[in-house]
Coordinates of C-alpha atoms in Angstrom, one line a residue:
M620 CA 95.0 112.5 100.2
T621 CA 98.8 113.0 100.0
D622 CA 99.5 112.3 103.6
V623 CA 99.0 108.5 103.2
I624 CA 102.1 106.3 103.5
L625 CA 102.0 102.8 102.1
R626 CA 104.3 100.3 103.8
E627 CA 104.7 96.6 104.5
A628 CA 102.7 95.5 107.6
V629 CA 104.5 94.5 110.8
R630 CA 103.2 92.2 113.5
D631 CA 102.1 95.2 115.6
D632 CA 99.7 96.2 112.8
L633 CA 97.7 93.0 113.1
P634 CA 95.0 94.3 115.5
A635 CA 94.4 97.3 113.2
I636 CA 94.3 95.1 110.1
L637 CA 91.7 92.8 111.8
A638 CA 89.6 95.8 112.8
L639 CA 89.6 97.0 109.2
L640 CA 88.6 93.6 107.9
A641 CA 85.7 93.4 110.3
D642 CA 84.6 97.0 109.6
D643 CA 81.7 96.3 107.2
V644 CA 78.6 94.2 106.8
L645 CA 80.4 91.2 105.2
G646 CA 83.4 91.4 107.5
R647 CA 81.4 91.5 110.7
A648 CA 79.9 88.2 109.7
R649 CA 83.2 86.4 109.0
E650 CA 86.0 88.0 110.9
H651 CA 87.1 88.3 114.5
T652 CA 88.7 91.4 115.9
G653 CA 90.9 89.7 118.4
V654 CA 94.3 88.4 117.4
D655 CA 94.4 84.6 117.9
E656 CA 96.6 81.8 116.8
A657 CA 94.9 81.4 113.4
Y658 CA 95.6 85.1 112.6
E659 CA 99.1 84.9 113.9
R660 CA 99.8 81.8 111.7
A661 CA 98.3 83.5 108.6
F662 CA 100.2 86.7 109.2
A663 CA 103.5 84.9 109.7
A664 CA 102.9 82.8 106.5
I665 CA 102.1 85.9 104.4
T666 CA 105.2 87.9 105.6
A667 CA 107.5 84.9 105.2
D668 CA 106.5 84.2 101.6
P669 CA 108.3 86.3 99.0
R670 CA 105.3 86.1 96.7
N671 CA 103.0 87.8 99.3
Q672 CA 102.9 91.2 100.7
Q673 CA 100.6 92.5 103.4
L674 CA 100.4 96.3 103.1
V675 CA 99.0 99.0 105.2
A676 CA 98.1 102.6 104.5
E677 CA 99.1 104.9 107.4
R678 CA 98.0 108.4 108.0
A679 CA 99.4 110.5 110.9
G680 CA 100.8 107.3 112.4
E681 CA 97.6 105.4 112.3
V682 CA 96.7 102.4 110.1
V683 CA 93.7 103.5 107.9
G684 CA 93.8 100.9 105.2
C685 CA 95.2 97.5 104.2
F686 CA 95.4 95.0 101.4
Q687 CA 97.3 91.8 100.5
L688 CA 99.2 91.5 97.2
T689 CA 100.1 88.0 95.9
Y690 CA 102.2 87.3 92.9
I691 CA 101.1 84.2 90.9
P692 CA 103.3 82.6 88.3
G693 CA 101.5 81.0 85.4
L694 CA 101.9 79.5 82.0
G695 CA 98.9 81.5 80.6
R696 CA 99.5 84.8 78.9
H697 CA 102.9 83.6 77.7
G698 CA 104.1 82.8 81.2
A699 CA 103.1 86.1 82.7
E700 CA 103.1 86.5 86.4
R701 CA 99.9 88.1 87.7
A702 CA 99.3 90.2 90.8
L703 CA 96.2 89.3 92.9
V704 CA 94.8 92.0 95.2
E705 CA 92.9 90.7 98.2
A706 CA 91.2 91.9 101.4
V707 CA 91.2 95.6 100.4
R708 CA 89.8 97.7 103.3
V709 CA 89.8 101.4 104.1
R710 CA 88.6 102.7 107.4
S711 CA 84.9 103.5 107.0
D712 CA 85.2 107.2 107.9
L713 CA 87.9 107.7 105.3
R714 CA 86.2 106.0 102.3
G715 CA 86.0 108.3 99.4
H716 CA 89.0 110.4 100.5
G717 CA 91.7 108.9 98.3
V718 CA 93.1 106.2 100.6
G719 CA 91.9 103.4 98.4
Q720 CA 93.1 105.1 95.3
A721 CA 96.6 105.5 96.9
M722 CA 96.6 101.8 97.8
M723 CA 95.5 100.6 94.4
T724 CA 97.8 102.9 92.5
W725 CA 100.7 101.6 94.6
A726 CA 99.6 98.0 93.9
I727 CA 99.3 98.5 90.2
D728 CA 102.7 100.4 90.0
E729 CA 104.4 97.6 92.0
A730 CA 102.9 94.9 89.8
R731 CA 104.0 96.8 86.7
R732 CA 107.5 97.3 88.2
R733 CA 107.7 93.5 88.9
G734 CA 106.8 92.8 85.3
C735 CA 103.3 91.3 85.9
G736 CA 101.1 90.9 82.9
L737 CA 97.9 91.8 84.8
V738 CA 96.4 92.8 88.1
Q739 CA 93.3 90.9 89.2
L740 CA 90.9 91.0 92.1
T741 CA 87.5 89.8 93.2
T742 CA 84.9 91.9 94.9
D743 CA 81.7 90.7 96.4
K744 CA 78.6 91.2 94.2
S745 CA 77.0 93.3 96.9
R746 CA 79.8 95.8 97.0
T747 CA 78.5 98.1 94.3
D748 CA 80.5 101.1 95.5
A749 CA 83.7 99.0 95.3
H750 CA 82.7 98.0 91.7
R751 CA 82.4 101.6 90.6
F752 CA 85.7 102.4 92.4
Y753 CA 87.6 99.6 90.6
Q754 CA 86.0 100.6 87.3
R755 CA 87.2 104.2 87.7
L756 CA 90.8 102.8 88.1
G757 CA 90.4 100.9 84.8
F758 CA 89.5 97.4 86.0
V759 CA 87.0 95.6 83.8
A760 CA 84.5 93.0 85.0
S761 CA 85.6 90.5 82.3
H762 CA 85.2 87.3 84.2
E763 CA 82.6 85.7 86.5
G764 CA 84.3 84.6 89.7
M765 CA 83.3 81.7 91.8
K766 CA 84.2 80.5 95.3
L767 CA 83.6 77.3 97.2
P768 CA 83.8 77.7 101.0
L769 CA 85.5 74.8 102.7

């Protein structure tokens, strides 16, 4: 899908991003589709932080995908910075049409350009299609991730 444009998200994209985050079984259970103060604060914090990027994939002027890219400094791996990819979503009717590949290729290229030592992400154990997708891109399930909801 060569007609996808990746760009930094702007405030007007927030409703579309929230709709994407809620557009699956897991998202419906934990996200709201209405823009509220909590989402406004989070978006403002992401866009104000030079170590964070909120990206959208746009096709024909419409937001069809999104992800957040965070750069994490660290002492491990000889002081290598790592790129963390979070909240990857593609509009459900466009999954399997190259939008996700365009987004992840952009993220990997940007991390490489920035000098990161690796790109990492987590994906819910129930998202088996996503696991296959990331493996096709070269990601390896080398670690067991854990989360503690607060």
